[in-house]
CSV table of C-alpha atoms and ligand atoms in Angstrom, one decimal:
chain,number,residue,atom,x,y,z
A,1,MET,CA,19.1,-8.8,-18.9
A,2,THR,CA,16.8,-6.9,-17.4
A,3,LEU,CA,13.6,-6.9,-15.6
A,4,LEU,CA,11.6,-4.4,-17.9
A,5,ASP,CA,13.3,-5.7,-21.5
A,6,GLY,CA,11.5,-4.9,-24.1
A,7,LYS,CA,8.9,-3.3,-22.5
A,8,LYS,CA,6.8,-0.2,-23.6
A,9,ALA,CA,5.5,1.9,-20.6
A,10,LEU,CA,3.0,5.1,-21.4
A,11,ILE,CA,3.2,7.1,-17.4
A,12,PHE,CA,0.3,9.7,-17.0
A,13,GLY,CA,0.9,12.7,-14.2
A,14,VAL,CA,4.5,14.4,-14.0
A,15,ALA,CA,4.3,17.9,-13.2
A,16,ASN,CA,8.1,18.2,-12.2
A,17,ASP,CA,11.3,16.2,-10.5
A,18,HIS,CA,9.3,15.8,-7.6
A,19,SER,CA,6.6,14.1,-9.2
A,20,ILE,CA,5.4,10.1,-8.4
A,21,ALA,CA,5.8,10.0,-11.7
A,22,TRP,CA,8.6,10.6,-12.3
A,23,GLY,CA,10.2,8.4,-9.9
A,24,ILE,CA,8.1,5.4,-11.6
A,25,ALA,CA,9.5,6.5,-14.7
A,26,GLN,CA,12.9,6.7,-13.8
A,27,ALA,CA,12.4,3.1,-12.0
A,28,LEU,CA,10.6,1.4,-14.9
A,29,HIS,CA,13.7,3.2,-17.4
A,30,ALA,CA,16.3,1.5,-15.6
A,31,GLU,CA,15.4,-2.1,-16.1
A,32,GLY,CA,15.2,-1.6,-20.2
A,33,ALA,CA,11.7,-0.1,-20.7
A,34,THR,CA,10.8,2.5,-23.6
A,35,VAL,CA,9.0,5.3,-21.3
A,36,GLY,CA,6.9,8.1,-22.5
A,37,PHE,CA,4.6,10.4,-21.1
A,38,SER,CA,1.5,12.3,-20.8
A,39,SER,CA,0.8,15.6,-18.4
A,40,VAL,CA,-1.4,18.6,-18.9
A,41,GLU,CA,-0.7,20.8,-21.7
A,42,SER,CA,0.4,23.4,-20.0
A,43,LEU,CA,3.5,21.7,-18.5
A,44,ILE,CA,4.7,19.9,-21.7
A,45,ASP,CA,6.9,21.6,-22.6
A,46,LYS,CA,8.9,23.5,-19.9
A,47,ARG,CA,8.6,20.8,-17.4
A,48,VAL,CA,8.4,17.6,-18.9
A,49,ARG,CA,10.2,17.3,-21.7
A,50,PRO,CA,13.3,18.2,-20.5
A,51,LEU,CA,12.7,15.2,-18.3
A,52,ALA,CA,12.2,12.7,-20.6
A,53,ALA,CA,14.9,13.7,-22.2
A,54,ARG,CA,17.0,12.4,-19.4
A,55,LEU,CA,15.6,9.4,-20.4
A,56,GLY,CA,15.9,9.7,-23.9
A,57,SER,CA,12.3,9.8,-24.4
A,58,THR,CA,10.4,11.5,-27.0
A,59,PHE,CA,7.2,10.8,-26.8
A,60,VAL,CA,5.5,12.9,-24.7
A,61,GLU,CA,2.0,13.8,-25.4
A,62,PRO,CA,-0.5,16.8,-23.7
A,63,CYS,CA,-4.0,14.8,-22.5
A,64,ASP,CA,-6.4,15.8,-19.7
A,65,VAL,CA,-7.8,13.2,-18.2
A,66,GLN,CA,-11.3,15.1,-18.5
A,67,ASP,CA,-11.6,14.9,-22.3
A,68,ASP,CA,-12.4,12.1,-24.2
A,69,GLY,CA,-10.7,13.3,-27.1
A,70,GLN,CA,-7.6,13.8,-26.0
A,71,ILE,CA,-6.8,10.9,-24.4
A,72,HIS,CA,-8.2,8.9,-27.4
A,73,ALA,CA,-5.5,11.2,-29.3
A,74,VAL,CA,-3.0,10.0,-26.8
A,75,PHE,CA,-3.1,5.9,-27.4
A,76,ASP,CA,-3.6,6.6,-31.7
A,77,LYS,CA,-0.3,8.7,-31.6
A,78,TRP,CA,1.5,5.3,-28.8
A,79,ARG,CA,-0.2,3.3,-31.5
A,80,ASP,CA,1.3,4.7,-34.6
A,81,SER,CA,5.1,5.2,-32.7
A,82,GLU,CA,5.1,2.3,-30.2
A,83,GLY,CA,2.8,-0.5,-31.5
A,84,GLU,CA,1.5,-1.8,-28.5
A,85,LEU,CA,2.0,-1.8,-25.2
A,86,ASP,CA,3.1,-3.9,-21.2
A,87,VAL,CA,2.8,-0.8,-19.0
A,88,LEU,CA,0.1,2.0,-17.8
A,89,VAL,CA,0.8,4.2,-14.9
A,90,HIS,CA,-2.0,6.8,-13.3
A,91,ALA,CA,-0.5,8.9,-11.1
A,92,LEU,CA,-2.6,12.0,-11.3
A,93,ALA,CA,-5.4,13.5,-9.1
A,94,PHE,CA,-7.3,16.8,-8.6
A,95,ALA,CA,-9.4,18.2,-6.8
A,96,ARG,CA,-9.9,22.3,-5.6
A,97,ARG,CA,-8.1,23.5,-2.7
A,98,GLU,CA,-11.2,24.9,-1.1
A,99,GLU,CA,-12.2,21.0,-1.2
A,100,LEU,CA,-8.8,19.9,0.9
A,101,ASP,CA,-9.4,22.1,3.7
A,102,GLY,CA,-12.4,22.7,6.0
A,103,ALA,CA,-15.7,20.3,6.5
A,104,PHE,CA,-16.4,17.6,4.5
A,105,VAL,CA,-19.7,18.1,5.2
A,106,ASP,CA,-19.0,21.9,2.5
A,107,THR,CA,-17.9,19.9,-0.4
A,108,SER,CA,-19.8,21.3,-3.5
A,109,ARG,CA,-22.0,19.3,-5.9
A,110,ASP,CA,-19.6,20.2,-8.7
A,111,GLY,CA,-15.7,19.8,-6.6
A,112,PHE,CA,-17.5,16.0,-5.9
A,113,ALA,CA,-18.1,15.3,-9.6
A,114,LEU,CA,-14.6,17.3,-10.4
A,115,ALA,CA,-12.2,15.2,-8.1
A,116,LEU,CA,-13.8,11.9,-8.8
A,117,ASP,CA,-14.0,12.4,-12.6
A,118,VAL,CA,-10.0,13.6,-12.7
A,119,SER,CA,-8.8,10.3,-9.7
A,120,CYS,CA,-11.1,7.9,-10.5
A,121,TYR,CA,-13.1,7.8,-13.8
A,122,SER,CA,-9.3,8.3,-15.9
A,123,LEU,CA,-8.2,5.5,-14.9
A,124,LEU,CA,-11.2,4.1,-16.5
A,125,ALA,CA,-11.2,6.4,-19.1
A,126,LEU,CA,-7.5,5.2,-19.9
A,127,THR,CA,-7.9,1.7,-18.9
A,128,ARG,CA,-10.2,1.8,-22.1
A,129,GLY,CA,-8.1,3.6,-24.6
A,130,ALA,CA,-5.4,1.6,-23.8
A,131,LEU,CA,-7.2,-2.2,-23.9
A,132,PRO,CA,-6.6,-2.1,-28.0
A,133,LEU,CA,-2.9,-2.0,-27.2
A,134,LEU,CA,-1.8,-4.1,-24.1
A,135,ARG,CA,-0.1,-7.0,-24.9
A,136,PRO,CA,-0.6,-10.3,-22.4
A,137,GLY,CA,1.0,-9.9,-19.0
A,138,ALA,CA,0.6,-6.0,-19.4
A,139,SER,CA,0.2,-3.9,-16.0
A,140,ILE,CA,-1.5,-1.3,-15.0
A,141,LEU,CA,-1.1,0.4,-11.8
A,142,THR,CA,-2.4,3.5,-10.0
A,143,LEU,CA,-1.8,5.7,-6.8
A,144,THR,CA,-3.7,5.5,-3.6
A,145,TYR,CA,-3.6,6.8,-0.1
A,146,TYR,CA,-4.4,5.6,2.7
A,147,GLY,CA,-6.9,8.6,3.7
A,148,ALA,CA,-9.3,6.0,1.3
A,149,GLU,CA,-10.0,3.7,4.3
A,150,LYS,CA,-9.5,6.3,7.4
A,151,VAL,CA,-10.1,9.8,8.0
A,152,VAL,CA,-7.1,11.8,7.2
A,153,ALA,CA,-7.7,15.5,8.3
A,154,HIS,CA,-8.2,17.9,5.6
A,155,TYR,CA,-8.0,14.7,2.6
A,156,ASN,CA,-12.1,15.2,2.4
A,157,VAL,CA,-13.3,14.7,-0.8
A,158,MET,CA,-9.8,13.2,-2.0
A,159,GLY,CA,-10.3,10.3,0.4
A,160,VAL,CA,-13.3,9.5,-1.4
A,161,ALA,CA,-12.5,9.5,-4.2
A,162,LYS,CA,-9.3,7.6,-3.8
A,163,ALA,CA,-11.8,4.6,-2.3
A,164,ALA,CA,-14.1,4.6,-5.4
A,165,LEU,CA,-10.2,4.5,-7.2
A,166,GLU,CA,-9.0,1.4,-4.8
A,167,ALA,CA,-12.6,-0.4,-5.7
A,168,SER,CA,-12.4,0.5,-9.9
A,169,VAL,CA,-9.2,-1.6,-9.4
A,170,ARG,CA,-11.0,-4.4,-8.0
A,171,TYR,CA,-13.7,-4.4,-10.3
A,172,LEU,CA,-11.2,-3.8,-13.8
A,173,ALA,CA,-8.9,-6.4,-12.6
A,174,ALA,CA,-11.5,-8.4,-12.9
A,175,ASP,CA,-12.9,-7.8,-16.0
A,176,LEU,CA,-9.5,-7.4,-17.4
A,177,GLY,CA,-7.8,-10.8,-15.9
A,178,PRO,CA,-8.7,-13.1,-18.5
A,179,ARG,CA,-7.2,-11.2,-21.2
A,180,ALA,CA,-3.6,-11.4,-19.0
A,181,VAL,CA,-3.9,-8.0,-17.9
A,182,ARG,CA,-3.5,-6.9,-14.2
A,183,VAL,CA,-4.7,-3.7,-12.2
A,184,ASN,CA,-3.0,-2.6,-9.1
A,185,ALA,CA,-2.1,0.5,-6.9
A,186,ILE,CA,0.7,1.6,-4.8
A,187,SER,CA,-0.9,3.3,-1.6
A,188,ALA,CA,2.5,6.0,-0.7
A,189,GLY,CA,2.9,7.8,2.3
A,190,PRO,CA,3.2,11.3,2.0
A,191,ILE,CA,5.8,12.6,0.0
A,192,ARG,CA,5.8,16.8,-0.6
A,193,THR,CA,4.7,17.2,-4.2
A,194,LEU,CA,2.8,20.2,-6.1
A,195,ALA,CA,-0.4,18.0,-5.7
A,196,ALA,CA,0.6,17.3,-2.1
A,197,SER,CA,1.3,20.8,-1.7
A,198,GLY,CA,-2.7,21.6,-2.1
A,199,ILE,CA,-4.3,20.0,1.1
A,200,ALA,CA,-4.4,21.8,4.1
A,201,GLY,CA,-2.0,20.7,6.9
A,202,PHE,CA,0.0,18.2,4.9
A,203,LYS,CA,3.4,20.2,6.2
A,204,SER,CA,2.5,19.3,9.8
A,205,MET,CA,1.4,15.7,8.9
A,206,TYR,CA,4.8,15.1,6.7
A,207,GLY,CA,6.4,17.0,9.3
A,208,SER,CA,5.1,13.6,12.1
A,209,PHE,CA,5.2,10.4,10.1
A,210,ARG,CA,8.9,9.9,10.2
A,211,ASP,CA,8.1,10.0,14.1
A,212,VAL,CA,5.2,7.3,13.9
A,213,ALA,CA,5.8,5.1,11.2
A,214,PRO,CA,7.3,2.3,11.7
A,215,LEU,CA,10.2,2.7,9.6
A,216,ARG,CA,10.9,5.5,11.5
A,217,LYS,CA,11.3,7.7,7.3
A,218,ASN,CA,9.7,10.2,4.9
A,219,ILE,CA,9.0,8.3,1.5
A,220,THR,CA,10.3,9.0,-1.3
A,221,ILE,CA,10.0,8.6,-4.8
A,222,ASP,CA,12.2,6.3,-5.2
A,223,ASP,CA,10.7,4.0,-2.3
A,224,VAL,CA,7.2,3.9,-5.0
A,225,GLY,CA,9.8,3.7,-8.0
A,226,ARG,CA,10.6,0.7,-6.8
A,227,ALA,CA,7.7,-0.7,-5.7
A,228,ALA,CA,6.0,0.3,-9.4
A,229,LEU,CA,8.9,-1.5,-10.8
A,230,PHE,CA,7.5,-5.1,-9.0
A,231,LEU,CA,4.1,-4.4,-10.3
A,232,ALA,CA,5.1,-3.3,-13.7
A,233,SER,CA,7.4,-6.6,-14.1
A,234,ASP,CA,6.8,-10.5,-14.1
A,235,LEU,CA,8.0,-10.6,-10.6
A,236,SER,CA,4.0,-10.0,-9.7
A,237,SER,CA,2.7,-12.0,-12.5
A,238,ALA,CA,0.2,-13.4,-10.3
A,239,VAL,CA,-0.8,-10.2,-8.8
A,240,THR,CA,-4.0,-8.5,-9.6
A,241,GLY,CA,-6.4,-5.9,-8.2
A,242,GLU,CA,-4.5,-5.2,-4.7
A,243,VAL,CA,-3.3,-1.7,-3.1
A,244,LEU,CA,0.2,-2.4,-2.2
A,245,TYR,CA,1.3,-0.2,0.5
A,246,VAL,CA,4.6,2.3,0.2
A,247,ASP,CA,4.6,3.4,3.3
A,248,GLY,CA,6.8,2.4,6.0
A,249,GLY,CA,4.3,0.5,7.8
A,250,PHE,CA,2.2,3.7,8.7
A,251,ASN,CA,-0.9,1.4,7.3
A,252,ILE,CA,-0.9,-0.7,10.7
A,253,LEU,CA,-0.9,1.2,13.2
A,254,GLY,CA,-3.8,1.6,15.2
A,255,VAL,CA,-2.7,4.2,17.7
A,256,PRO,CA,0.6,6.2,16.0
A,257,THR,CA,2.8,7.3,18.8
A,258,ARG,CA,5.7,9.0,19.5
A,259,ASP,CA,9.1,7.4,20.9
A,260,GLU,CA,8.8,9.0,24.5
B,301,LIG,P1,2.0,16.3,-8.9
B,301,LIG,O1,1.6,16.7,-8.4
B,301,LIG,O2,3.3,15.7,-8.9
B,301,LIG,O3,1.3,14.8,-9.7
B,301,LIG,C1,-0.2,15.3,-9.6
B,301,LIG,C2,-0.6,15.5,-11.3
B,301,LIG,O4,-1.6,15.1,-11.8
B,301,LIG,C3,0.2,16.1,-12.0
B,301,LIG,O5,1.3,15.7,-13.1
B,301,LIG,C4,-1.0,17.0,-12.8
B,301,LIG,O6,-0.9,17.4,-13.9
B,301,LIG,C5,-1.8,16.1,-13.3
B,301,LIG,N1,-3.7,16.2,-13.6
B,301,LIG,C6,-4.3,16.7,-12.6
B,301,LIG,N2,-5.3,17.3,-13.4
B,301,LIG,C7,-5.4,16.8,-14.3
B,301,LIG,C8,-5.9,16.2,-15.3
B,301,LIG,N3,-7.2,17.0,-15.7
B,301,LIG,N4,-5.6,15.7,-16.3
B,301,LIG,C9,-3.7,15.3,-16.8
B,301,LIG,N5,-2.8,15.2,-15.7
B,301,LIG,C10,-4.1,15.9,-14.7
B,301,LIG,O7,1.4,15.4,-7.2
B,301,LIG,P2,2.1,13.5,-6.9
B,301,LIG,O8,2.1,13.7,-5.3
B,301,LIG,O9,3.2,12.8,-7.8
B,301,LIG,O10,0.7,12.5,-7.8
B,301,LIG,C11,0.7,11.3,-7.8
B,301,LIG,C12,-0.1,10.4,-7.7
B,301,LIG,O11,-0.2,10.0,-6.1
B,301,LIG,C13,-2.0,10.8,-6.9
B,301,LIG,O12,-2.6,9.9,-7.7
B,301,LIG,C14,-2.1,11.4,-5.8
B,301,LIG,O13,-2.9,11.4,-4.9
B,301,LIG,C15,-0.8,10.2,-5.2
B,301,LIG,N6,-0.7,10.6,-4.1
B,301,LIG,C16,0.5,10.9,-3.1
B,301,LIG,C17,0.9,11.2,-2.4
B,301,LIG,C18,1.5,12.4,-1.9
B,301,LIG,O14,1.8,12.4,-0.6
B,301,LIG,N7,2.5,13.0,-3.1
B,301,LIG,C19,0.4,10.1,-1.3
B,301,LIG,C20,-0.2,8.9,-2.0
B,301,LIG,C21,-0.6,9.0,-2.8
């Protein structure tokens, strides 16, 4: 008997095998979950379908989360193919490259709206789409970052989007708790992914992270996958509305300092 025996998970946000969503997919699959995938159309055939095949998954559907029609289409297809849903993973975000460089005060109105729409509102939209399919005990997971709480150079509008996302986790958790559906976020330390490569200065921030984080190591997608397994499974049956740090302890530091 494995932790997710008989459970069904739909995972949004795999771009390639460096994606946090891919780390989560592997961890859930290893504990018995049936996994399906949704990603933007341009990635489906070249990137996502071959990865899905490695987990024996044939459910791979395109969805741009800015389009309500595409969101409905994915959940309609899931209902036709799998019936119900136990785990929804929201591991996606977007801001224009120019908003992740320079000064926050220069964020454009439409750049702000775009970042908030894709990175935060989409959690509500996907949750609403999934709701009729969610079984009691279901778990919804999203990914956030410390830049939601403290200023991190160049994270800019994405920090604001993540703050809104974390607040949305709490409001959704309160809404859905009476239906026995849990909603949580994982706040991951820096990981080298496609999305992270768009943030100015990420490489040097990533490099110095392991010198100062209490556990003295960088975070991997497998680390996040294991925490996601906890939040997706009944091991966390009374945990909702929380942000779980998977950051080697970085967030507890007042003044990060290197060893002498
Ligand atoms: P990634 O580039 O592998 O994944 C980002 C995904 O977002 C991609 O699959 C991309 O296609 C998807 N996406 C962007 N716009 C979309 C849209 N309109 N519709 C549907 N999908 C869209 O990068 P990642 O680092 O694995 O990012 C996953 C999540 O983890 C994001 O929310 C990110 O902010 C968060 N996160 C990342 C780090 C890090 O250091 N990499 C740290 C903490 C949190």
